[in-house]
Amino acid sequence: MSVREGDLSEAAEAAAEEEDDVWSEEHDDRTDETLRWLRDKRRAHQRQRRRDTAVLIYCVILAVLGYGSGYVIRFLKELQVSADYSGVGDDVRHTLPAVFVGVSVGLALLAARDALWRGPVVVPGPNVGWVLAHPVRRAAVLKPRFRFSAALALLPGVLAALAAAVVLRVIDLASFGGALLAALPAALCLPLLAVTLGMVVEGRPPLARRVRRLTAPAVLLLALLAVQIGLASGGHRLAALEWIELWSGPWGWAAQPLIAATGGSAPGWPAAVVLLAAAAAIALRYGHQQAAHVPTAQLRGRAATSSAVSAGMWSLELRAAKLAVLEAGGAEPTWRVSARAPRNKYLVVLWRDLLALARTPGRLGRALTWTGCAAVTSGLGVELGGEKRVIGLVLGLLFGYFAVGALAETARLETDDVRRASWSPFRFRTLMLQHAIVPAVLGALLGLLAAVPYAVAGERRPLLLMPVCALPFAAAAVFAACRGPARTDLMFVGGGLPTGGAGPFLFMAWYAAGPLVSVGGLTLVLNAALSRGLDGRGVLDAVCMAAALTAGLLFFAARSANKLIRR
């Protein structure tokens, strides 16, 4: 044998050995054995987790039944009494198409936004770092996660179907069994479609940018659907639009069985149920297949984000959890806006805040949305009167606080890391007080805009009251930004008493001091003014209360800012 033939034989033997060393799924698959070993090792840990989860669920159910059952029974009784003479049944029947479209859009938006940082397939960090790093079948690790998420999504859907059946039975639109059967297709299929949408967004990272861009149009669509619901409840139905909604997709197919069960016109509801079930089955199968192909980098990032969010929630650092979600979801859509910096140092903070808002129009859009919700809710509460007026005022003022708070993000960014304020020529407390100017001014302008419809209707006092409410809200937002680390020690105040301590209530009062003080003070004075007919004295009292709240909250914000620097 020649030297060349010897070399070829040695090369063939080396290639054969290398082929033997390559992992083969047919001969070297140890996935089932590995997962079985992991289950055995984690059995004690999983047993403890199930116990903790059971205790948590028990406490939640006990709290809901203990504190919420009375309100639910009272609400159902009032609804039954109202249904006897006010035509609530007709309003419910007329609004079903728009309601189902709104629910579907909300579920899709929630699933898509959730998939930006979490998604249906969330694997713990050790599994990503150890199990998936080895030659195992990814489908055996990832597909069970998708099935668990799909099964978990059915729970709120079934609960919503039960609640809808009870309400429809109370207002005598349908029997409980008939309403439940009619609501089950939507309760089972719409959550599965939402989970599949989340799976698509999670498995394809390029879709994240599109989801962020479509969030604002989706919110606008929800607002338009709310307007349609209001028109339909008032007797102004859009028949052509409702027909399009009922047959344009799963959102309408899901509504048709319930419309037919409540006496509405839906002659093709059996075909709609078949289409809905087929769409859900196809989507679920596609999502189950795609679950095995999520990139490892995506899984690793989501595992880290989930751990950070869990740590923030359990330690009551909600801001840290929110920042983790925002960081994982990617940067907010920005515009390229530039402006020359002012020469006066007292205008630098205003210039920076306005430039930050101009570059992130999403914050202004959120402020507009919350302002609209505040105007509608407060106006509805005032119109209803009585106890409902107080509830409407509280919700409206709380929405107003959210609107102004969306404009105060720069103040929160300063306190996330106080070293960022090294650029400022002012003391830290002075810097934080200046961050309240832009939210106060823009919030007042938004309040003035929200009061225009009331002025057109003949009530001009909201033109002063709504803008004035923005001032304490801006001060409360800055005070909340300067709050500092969570005072978890307050949770254990009085914990040794037989009747339990007031620690949780003290912690909530400390944590939400800004909105509690501002919303509570304004609610008291505005409710008293409305009881007297909103005369000149009531307006003056509201203005004085707003001024006092603003001054007090800014004073405590300056004190909290000093403590942050000392800490």
PDB file of N, CA, C and O in Angstrom, residues 180-245:
ATOM      1  N   LEU A 180     -74.611  31.440  29.251  1.00  0.00           N
ATOM      2  CA  LEU A 180     -73.283  30.851  29.442  1.00  0.00           C
ATOM      3  C   LEU A 180     -72.829  30.090  28.210  1.00  0.00           C
ATOM      4  O   LEU A 180     -71.678  30.212  27.772  1.00  0.00           O
ATOM      5  N   LEU A 181     -73.729  29.305  27.618  1.00  0.00           N
ATOM      6  CA  LEU A 181     -73.364  28.579  26.396  1.00  0.00           C
ATOM      7  C   LEU A 181     -73.054  29.537  25.248  1.00  0.00           C
ATOM      8  O   LEU A 181     -72.166  29.283  24.439  1.00  0.00           O
ATOM      9  N   ALA A 182     -73.789  30.640  25.176  1.00  0.00           N
ATOM     10  CA  ALA A 182     -73.543  31.604  24.105  1.00  0.00           C
ATOM     11  C   ALA A 182     -72.240  32.362  24.304  1.00  0.00           C
ATOM     12  O   ALA A 182     -71.610  32.783  23.323  1.00  0.00           O
ATOM     13  N   ALA A 183     -71.830  32.549  25.562  1.00  0.00           N
ATOM     14  CA  ALA A 183     -70.593  33.291  25.830  1.00  0.00           C
ATOM     15  C   ALA A 183     -69.348  32.417  25.796  1.00  0.00           C
ATOM     16  O   ALA A 183     -68.243  32.933  25.691  1.00  0.00           O
ATOM     17  N   LEU A 184     -69.514  31.089  25.886  1.00  0.00           N
ATOM     18  CA  LEU A 184     -68.343  30.210  25.931  1.00  0.00           C
ATOM     19  C   LEU A 184     -67.486  30.257  24.667  1.00  0.00           C
ATOM     20  O   LEU A 184     -66.255  30.185  24.767  1.00  0.00           O
ATOM     21  N   PRO A 185     -68.043  30.322  23.447  1.00  0.00           N
ATOM     22  CA  PRO A 185     -67.155  30.420  22.280  1.00  0.00           C
ATOM     23  C   PRO A 185     -66.194  31.595  22.348  1.00  0.00           C
ATOM     24  O   PRO A 185     -65.000  31.454  22.055  1.00  0.00           O
ATOM     25  N   ALA A 186     -66.699  32.744  22.763  1.00  0.00           N
ATOM     26  CA  ALA A 186     -65.807  33.899  22.907  1.00  0.00           C
ATOM     27  C   ALA A 186     -64.836  33.708  24.058  1.00  0.00           C
ATOM     28  O   ALA A 186     -63.647  34.045  23.951  1.00  0.00           O
ATOM     29  N   ALA A 187     -65.313  33.140  25.171  1.00  0.00           N
ATOM     30  CA  ALA A 187     -64.460  32.971  26.344  1.00  0.00           C
ATOM     31  C   ALA A 187     -63.327  31.987  26.090  1.00  0.00           C
ATOM     32  O   ALA A 187     -62.253  32.104  26.701  1.00  0.00           O
ATOM     33  N   LEU A 188     -63.535  31.018  25.204  1.00  0.00           N
ATOM     34  CA  LEU A 188     -62.501  30.021  24.933  1.00  0.00           C
ATOM     35  C   LEU A 188     -61.612  30.392  23.751  1.00  0.00           C
ATOM     36  O   LEU A 188     -60.404  30.099  23.771  1.00  0.00           O
ATOM     37  N   CYS A 189     -62.189  31.009  22.741  1.00  0.00           N
ATOM     38  CA  CYS A 189     -61.437  31.228  21.502  1.00  0.00           C
ATOM     39  C   CYS A 189     -60.652  32.534  21.496  1.00  0.00           C
ATOM     40  O   CYS A 189     -59.506  32.572  21.021  1.00  0.00           O
ATOM     41  N   LEU A 190     -61.227  33.612  22.011  1.00  0.00           N
ATOM     42  CA  LEU A 190     -60.520  34.894  21.979  1.00  0.00           C
ATOM     43  C   LEU A 190     -59.228  34.863  22.805  1.00  0.00           C
ATOM     44  O   LEU A 190     -58.193  35.379  22.351  1.00  0.00           O
ATOM     45  N   PRO A 191     -59.196  34.280  24.022  1.00  0.00           N
ATOM     46  CA  PRO A 191     -57.908  34.197  24.733  1.00  0.00           C
ATOM     47  C   PRO A 191     -56.872  33.367  23.998  1.00  0.00           C
ATOM     48  O   PRO A 191     -55.677  33.706  24.008  1.00  0.00           O
ATOM     49  N   LEU A 192     -57.302  32.265  23.334  1.00  0.00           N
ATOM     50  CA  LEU A 192     -56.341  31.452  22.589  1.00  0.00           C
ATOM     51  C   LEU A 192     -55.770  32.221  21.392  1.00  0.00           C
ATOM     52  O   LEU A 192     -54.576  32.100  21.081  1.00  0.00           O
ATOM     53  N   LEU A 193     -56.603  32.996  20.735  1.00  0.00           N
ATOM     54  CA  LEU A 193     -56.102  33.827  19.630  1.00  0.00           C
ATOM     55  C   LEU A 193     -55.117  34.874  20.137  1.00  0.00           C
ATOM     56  O   LEU A 193     -54.101  35.162  19.483  1.00  0.00           O
ATOM     57  N   ALA A 194     -55.398  35.443  21.301  1.00  0.00           N
ATOM     58  CA  ALA A 194     -54.482  36.430  21.872  1.00  0.00           C
ATOM     59  C   ALA A 194     -53.146  35.785  22.242  1.00  0.00           C
ATOM     60  O   ALA A 194     -52.078  36.377  22.022  1.00  0.00           O
ATOM     61  N   VAL A 195     -53.179  34.576  22.806  1.00  0.00           N
ATOM     62  CA  VAL A 195     -51.936  33.883  23.150  1.00  0.00           C
ATOM     63  C   VAL A 195     -51.118  33.588  21.895  1.00  0.00           C
ATOM     64  O   VAL A 195     -49.888  33.730  21.882  1.00  0.00           O
ATOM     65  N   THR A 196     -51.790  33.201  20.828  1.00  0.00           N
ATOM     66  CA  THR A 196     -51.073  32.936  19.577  1.00  0.00           C
ATOM     67  C   THR A 196     -50.445  34.205  19.020  1.00  0.00           C
ATOM     68  O   THR A 196     -49.315  34.182  18.513  1.00  0.00           O
ATOM     69  N   LEU A 197     -51.156  35.319  19.111  1.00  0.00           N
ATOM     70  CA  LEU A 197     -50.573  36.588  18.675  1.00  0.00           C
ATOM     71  C   LEU A 197     -49.319  36.917  19.491  1.00  0.00           C
ATOM     72  O   LEU A 197     -48.299  37.352  18.940  1.00  0.00           O
ATOM     73  N   GLY A 198     -49.389  36.708  20.802  1.00  0.00           N
ATOM     74  CA  GLY A 198     -48.202  36.918  21.616  1.00  0.00           C
ATOM     75  C   GLY A 198     -47.059  36.000  21.228  1.00  0.00           C
ATOM     76  O   GLY A 198     -45.897  36.398  21.242  1.00  0.00           O
ATOM     77  N   MET A 199     -47.393  34.774  20.849  1.00  0.00           N
ATOM     78  CA  MET A 199     -46.352  33.836  20.418  1.00  0.00           C
ATOM     79  C   MET A 199     -45.675  34.306  19.134  1.00  0.00           C
ATOM     80  O   MET A 199     -44.457  34.185  18.974  1.00  0.00           O
ATOM     81  N   VAL A 200     -46.453  34.845  18.211  1.00  0.00           N
ATOM     82  CA  VAL A 200     -45.882  35.353  16.956  1.00  0.00           C
ATOM     83  C   VAL A 200     -44.950  36.526  17.226  1.00  0.00           C
ATOM     84  O   VAL A 200     -43.850  36.607  16.673  1.00  0.00           O
ATOM     85  N   VAL A 201     -45.360  37.445  18.097  1.00  0.00           N
ATOM     86  CA  VAL A 201     -44.518  38.601  18.409  1.00  0.00           C
ATOM     87  C   VAL A 201     -43.259  38.164  19.146  1.00  0.00           C
ATOM     88  O   VAL A 201     -42.158  38.671  18.877  1.00  0.00           O
ATOM     89  N   GLU A 202     -43.392  37.209  20.048  1.00  0.00           N
ATOM     90  CA  GLU A 202     -42.218  36.752  20.793  1.00  0.00           C
ATOM     91  C   GLU A 202     -41.235  36.014  19.900  1.00  0.00           C
ATOM     92  O   GLU A 202     -40.018  36.155  20.046  1.00  0.00           O
ATOM     93  N   GLY A 203     -41.736  35.214  18.974  1.00  0.00           N
ATOM     94  CA  GLY A 203     -40.846  34.423  18.126  1.00  0.00           C
ATOM     95  C   GLY A 203     -40.204  35.198  17.010  1.00  0.00           C
ATOM     96  O   GLY A 203     -39.261  34.687  16.377  1.00  0.00           O
ATOM     97  N   ARG A 204     -40.679  36.404  16.734  1.00  0.00           N
ATOM     98  CA  ARG A 204     -40.120  37.199  15.633  1.00  0.00           C
ATOM     99  C   ARG A 204     -39.723  38.575  16.179  1.00  0.00           C
ATOM    100  O   ARG A 204     -40.540  39.507  16.204  1.00  0.00           O
ATOM    101  N   PRO A 205     -38.481  38.737  16.589  1.00  0.00           N
ATOM    102  CA  PRO A 205     -38.041  40.021  17.169  1.00  0.00           C
ATOM    103  C   PRO A 205     -38.272  41.234  16.274  1.00  0.00           C
ATOM    104  O   PRO A 205     -38.548  42.319  16.798  1.00  0.00           O
ATOM    105  N   PRO A 206     -38.183  41.128  14.921  1.00  0.00           N
ATOM    106  CA  PRO A 206     -38.440  42.336  14.110  1.00  0.00           C
ATOM    107  C   PRO A 206     -39.841  42.913  14.265  1.00  0.00           C
ATOM    108  O   PRO A 206     -40.069  44.078  13.921  1.00  0.00           O
ATOM    109  N   LEU A 207     -40.793  42.120  14.748  1.00  0.00           N
ATOM    110  CA  LEU A 207     -42.155  42.634  14.909  1.00  0.00           C
ATOM    111  C   LEU A 207     -42.304  43.581  16.091  1.00  0.00           C
ATOM    112  O   LEU A 207     -43.329  44.256  16.218  1.00  0.00           O
ATOM    113  N   ALA A 208     -41.304  43.624  16.971  1.00  0.00           N
ATOM    114  CA  ALA A 208     -41.423  44.456  18.163  1.00  0.00           C
ATOM    115  C   ALA A 208     -41.569  45.931  17.799  1.00  0.00           C
ATOM    116  O   ALA A 208     -42.394  46.659  18.384  1.00  0.00           O
ATOM    117  N   ARG A 209     -40.783  46.392  16.849  1.00  0.00           N
ATOM    118  CA  ARG A 209     -40.878  47.801  16.444  1.00  0.00           C
ATOM    119  C   ARG A 209     -42.256  48.117  15.872  1.00  0.00           C
ATOM    120  O   ARG A 209     -42.828  49.175  16.139  1.00  0.00           O
ATOM    121  N   ARG A 210     -42.823  47.180  15.113  1.00  0.00           N
ATOM    122  CA  ARG A 210     -44.148  47.416  14.542  1.00  0.00           C
ATOM    123  C   ARG A 210     -45.211  47.458  15.624  1.00  0.00           C
ATOM    124  O   ARG A 210     -46.161  48.255  15.556  1.00  0.00           O
ATOM    125  N   VAL A 211     -45.072  46.618  16.641  1.00  0.00           N
ATOM    126  CA  VAL A 211     -46.039  46.619  17.740  1.00  0.00           C
ATOM    127  C   VAL A 211     -46.015  47.959  18.466  1.00  0.00           C
ATOM    128  O   VAL A 211     -47.062  48.521  18.799  1.00  0.00           O
ATOM    129  N   ARG A 212     -44.821  48.477  18.716  1.00  0.00           N
ATOM    130  CA  ARG A 212     -44.729  49.758  19.408  1.00  0.00           C
ATOM    131  C   ARG A 212     -45.334  50.878  18.574  1.00  0.00           C
ATOM    132  O   ARG A 212     -45.948  51.797  19.112  1.00  0.00           O
ATOM    133  N   ARG A 213     -45.171  50.819  17.262  1.00  0.00           N
ATOM    134  CA  ARG A 213     -45.741  51.861  16.417  1.00  0.00           C
ATOM    135  C   ARG A 213     -47.258  51.761  16.317  1.00  0.00           C
ATOM    136  O   ARG A 213     -47.947  52.781  16.164  1.00  0.00           O
ATOM    137  N   LEU A 214     -47.792  50.542  16.399  1.00  0.00           N
ATOM    138  CA  LEU A 214     -49.233  50.363  16.256  1.00  0.00           C
ATOM    139  C   LEU A 214     -49.980  50.520  17.576  1.00  0.00           C
ATOM    140  O   LEU A 214     -51.210  50.437  17.590  1.00  0.00           O
ATOM    141  N   THR A 215     -49.264  50.731  18.670  1.00  0.00           N
ATOM    142  CA  THR A 215     -49.936  50.869  19.959  1.00  0.00           C
ATOM    143  C   THR A 215     -50.828  52.102  19.991  1.00  0.00           C
ATOM    144  O   THR A 215     -51.986  52.039  20.438  1.00  0.00           O
ATOM    145  N   ALA A 216     -50.318  53.228  19.523  1.00  0.00           N
ATOM    146  CA  ALA A 216     -51.116  54.459  19.535  1.00  0.00           C
ATOM    147  C   ALA A 216     -52.370  54.344  18.655  1.00  0.00           C
ATOM    148  O   ALA A 216     -53.475  54.703  19.098  1.00  0.00           O
ATOM    149  N   PRO A 217     -52.278  53.827  17.411  1.00  0.00           N
ATOM    150  CA  PRO A 217     -53.521  53.635  16.652  1.00  0.00           C
ATOM    151  C   PRO A 217     -54.497  52.681  17.314  1.00  0.00           C
ATOM    152  O   PRO A 217     -55.709  52.872  17.218  1.00  0.00           O
ATOM    153  N   ALA A 218     -53.987  51.657  18.002  1.00  0.00           N
ATOM    154  CA  ALA A 218     -54.890  50.731  18.691  1.00  0.00           C
ATOM    155  C   ALA A 218     -55.622  51.426  19.830  1.00  0.00           C
ATOM    156  O   ALA A 218     -56.830  51.204  20.042  1.00  0.00           O
ATOM    157  N   VAL A 219     -54.919  52.277  20.570  1.00  0.00           N
ATOM    158  CA  VAL A 219     -55.577  53.028  21.646  1.00  0.00           C
ATOM    159  C   VAL A 219     -56.619  53.985  21.072  1.00  0.00           C
ATOM    160  O   VAL A 219     -57.718  54.149  21.624  1.00  0.00           O
ATOM    161  N   LEU A 220     -56.303  54.616  19.945  1.00  0.00           N
ATOM    162  CA  LEU A 220     -57.279  55.494  19.292  1.00  0.00           C
ATOM    163  C   LEU A 220     -58.500  54.712  18.831  1.00  0.00           C
ATOM    164  O   LEU A 220     -59.643  55.193  18.961  1.00  0.00           O
ATOM    165  N   LEU A 221     -58.285  53.504  18.320  1.00  0.00           N
ATOM    166  CA  LEU A 221     -59.410  52.665  17.916  1.00  0.00           C
ATOM    167  C   LEU A 221     -60.277  52.304  19.111  1.00  0.00           C
ATOM    168  O   LEU A 221     -61.512  52.291  19.009  1.00  0.00           O
ATOM    169  N   LEU A 222     -59.659  52.034  20.249  1.00  0.00           N
ATOM    170  CA  LEU A 222     -60.439  51.760  21.459  1.00  0.00           C
ATOM    171  C   LEU A 222     -61.275  52.970  21.865  1.00  0.00           C
ATOM    172  O   LEU A 222     -62.426  52.817  22.306  1.00  0.00           O
ATOM    173  N   ALA A 223     -60.699  54.160  21.729  1.00  0.00           N
ATOM    174  CA  ALA A 223     -61.461  55.367  22.049  1.00  0.00           C
ATOM    175  C   ALA A 223     -62.661  55.528  21.105  1.00  0.00           C
ATOM    176  O   ALA A 223     -63.772  55.882  21.536  1.00  0.00           O
ATOM    177  N   LEU A 224     -62.462  55.264  19.822  1.00  0.00           N
ATOM    178  CA  LEU A 224     -63.569  55.348  18.864  1.00  0.00           C
ATOM    179  C   LEU A 224     -64.648  54.309  19.169  1.00  0.00           C
ATOM    180  O   LEU A 224     -65.847  54.580  19.028  1.00  0.00           O
ATOM    181  N   LEU A 225     -64.212  53.111  19.582  1.00  0.00           N
ATOM    182  CA  LEU A 225     -65.190  52.090  19.949  1.00  0.00           C
ATOM    183  C   LEU A 225     -65.970  52.503  21.195  1.00  0.00           C
ATOM    184  O   LEU A 225     -67.164  52.195  21.315  1.00  0.00           O
ATOM    185  N   ALA A 226     -65.301  53.186  22.134  1.00  0.00           N
ATOM    186  CA  ALA A 226     -66.016  53.697  23.299  1.00  0.00           C
ATOM    187  C   ALA A 226     -67.072  54.713  22.886  1.00  0.00           C
ATOM    188  O   ALA A 226     -68.190  54.734  23.442  1.00  0.00           O
ATOM    189  N   VAL A 227     -66.752  55.545  21.896  1.00  0.00           N
ATOM    190  CA  VAL A 227     -67.744  56.502  21.381  1.00  0.00           C
ATOM    191  C   VAL A 227     -68.905  55.761  20.733  1.00  0.00           C
ATOM    192  O   VAL A 227     -70.086  56.117  20.929  1.00  0.00           O
ATOM    193  N   GLN A 228     -68.602  54.699  19.987  1.00  0.00           N
ATOM    194  CA  GLN A 228     -69.672  53.922  19.364  1.00  0.00           C
ATOM    195  C   GLN A 228     -70.567  53.272  20.413  1.00  0.00           C
ATOM    196  O   GLN A 228     -71.794  53.222  20.257  1.00  0.00           O
ATOM    197  N   ILE A 229     -69.962  52.773  21.488  1.00  0.00           N
ATOM    198  CA  ILE A 229     -70.753  52.174  22.567  1.00  0.00           C
ATOM    199  C   ILE A 229     -71.679  53.211  23.186  1.00  0.00           C
ATOM    200  O   ILE A 229     -72.859  52.941  23.461  1.00  0.00           O
ATOM    201  N   GLY A 230     -71.151  54.414  23.415  1.00  0.00           N
ATOM    202  CA  GLY A 230     -71.988  55.468  23.968  1.00  0.00           C
ATOM    203  C   GLY A 230     -73.133  55.846  23.048  1.00  0.00           C
ATOM    204  O   GLY A 230     -74.277  56.050  23.505  1.00  0.00           O
ATOM    205  N   LEU A 231     -72.862  55.925  21.737  1.00  0.00           N
ATOM    206  CA  LEU A 231     -73.937  56.251  20.796  1.00  0.00           C
ATOM    207  C   LEU A 231     -74.983  55.147  20.740  1.00  0.00           C
ATOM    208  O   LEU A 231     -76.183  55.415  20.686  1.00  0.00           O
ATOM    209  N   ALA A 232     -74.516  53.883  20.756  1.00  0.00           N
ATOM    210  CA  ALA A 232     -75.462  52.766  20.686  1.00  0.00           C
ATOM    211  C   ALA A 232     -76.337  52.703  21.929  1.00  0.00           C
ATOM    212  O   ALA A 232     -77.545  52.421  21.840  1.00  0.00           O
ATOM    213  N   SER A 233     -75.756  52.978  23.098  1.00  0.00           N
ATOM    214  CA  SER A 233     -76.559  52.969  24.323  1.00  0.00           C
ATOM    215  C   SER A 233     -77.560  54.111  24.344  1.00  0.00           C
ATOM    216  O   SER A 233     -78.601  54.021  25.012  1.00  0.00           O
ATOM    217  N   GLY A 234     -77.278  55.177  23.615  1.00  0.00           N
ATOM    218  CA  GLY A 234     -78.208  56.299  23.528  1.00  0.00           C
ATOM    219  C   GLY A 234     -79.228  56.165  22.416  1.00  0.00           C
ATOM    220  O   GLY A 234     -80.007  57.096  22.172  1.00  0.00           O
ATOM    221  N   GLY A 235     -79.215  55.032  21.704  1.00  0.00           N
ATOM    222  CA  GLY A 235     -80.190  54.798  20.650  1.00  0.00           C
ATOM    223  C   GLY A 235     -79.722  55.172  19.263  1.00  0.00           C
ATOM    224  O   GLY A 235     -80.495  55.060  18.303  1.00  0.00           O
ATOM    225  N   HIS A 236     -78.489  55.598  19.114  1.00  0.00           N
ATOM    226  CA  HIS A 236     -77.975  55.988  17.797  1.00  0.00           C
ATOM    227  C   HIS A 236     -77.054  54.882  17.277  1.00  0.00           C
ATOM    228  O   HIS A 236     -75.821  54.934  17.400  1.00  0.00           O
ATOM    229  N   ARG A 237     -77.647  53.854  16.704  1.00  0.00           N
ATOM    230  CA  ARG A 237     -76.884  52.713  16.206  1.00  0.00           C
ATOM    231  C   ARG A 237     -76.425  52.957  14.776  1.00  0.00           C
ATOM    232  O   ARG A 237     -77.096  53.628  13.986  1.00  0.00           O
ATOM    233  N   LEU A 238     -75.269  52.402  14.460  1.00  0.00           N
ATOM    234  CA  LEU A 238     -74.710  52.463  13.112  1.00  0.00           C
ATOM    235  C   LEU A 238     -74.832  51.067  12.516  1.00  0.00           C
ATOM    236  O   LEU A 238     -73.952  50.210  12.694  1.00  0.00           O
ATOM    237  N   ALA A 239     -75.930  50.807  11.824  1.00  0.00           N
ATOM    238  CA  ALA A 239     -76.255  49.448  11.384  1.00  0.00           C
ATOM    239  C   ALA A 239     -75.216  48.890  10.427  1.00  0.00           C
ATOM    240  O   ALA A 239     -74.806  47.725  10.543  1.00  0.00           O
ATOM    241  N   ALA A 240     -74.785  49.696   9.459  1.00  0.00           N
ATOM    242  CA  ALA A 240     -73.803  49.208   8.487  1.00  0.00           C
ATOM    243  C   ALA A 240     -72.484  48.866   9.171  1.00  0.00           C
ATOM    244  O   ALA A 240     -71.868  47.826   8.893  1.00  0.00           O
ATOM    245  N   LEU A 241     -72.042  49.730  10.080  1.00  0.00           N
ATOM    246  CA  LEU A 241     -70.793  49.469  10.793  1.00  0.00           C
ATOM    247  C   LEU A 241     -70.910  48.228  11.665  1.00  0.00           C
ATOM    248  O   LEU A 241     -69.965  47.422  11.750  1.00  0.00           O
ATOM    249  N   GLU A 242     -72.056  48.035  12.302  1.00  0.00           N
ATOM    250  CA  GLU A 242     -72.241  46.847  13.135  1.00  0.00           C
ATOM    251  C   GLU A 242     -72.213  45.579  12.290  1.00  0.00           C
ATOM    252  O   GLU A 242     -71.654  44.560  12.707  1.00  0.00           O
ATOM    253  N   TRP A 243     -72.806  45.616  11.101  1.00  0.00           N
ATOM    254  CA  TRP A 243     -72.781  44.434  10.237  1.00  0.00           C
ATOM    255  C   TRP A 243     -71.355  44.112   9.817  1.00  0.00           C
ATOM    256  O   TRP A 243     -70.956  42.933   9.787  1.00  0.00           O
ATOM    257  N   ILE A 244     -70.575  45.132   9.513  1.00  0.00           N
ATOM    258  CA  ILE A 244     -69.172  44.900   9.150  1.00  0.00           C
ATOM    259  C   ILE A 244     -68.405  44.307  10.331  1.00  0.00           C
ATOM    260  O   ILE A 244     -67.595  43.381  10.170  1.00  0.00           O
ATOM    261  N   GLU A 245     -68.670  44.816  11.500  1.00  0.00           N
ATOM    262  CA  GLU A 245     -67.983  44.310  12.693  1.00  0.00           C
ATOM    263  C   GLU A 245     -68.341  42.857  12.971  1.00  0.00           C
ATOM    264  O   GLU A 245     -67.477  42.060  13.370  1.00  0.00           O
TER     265      GLU A 245
END
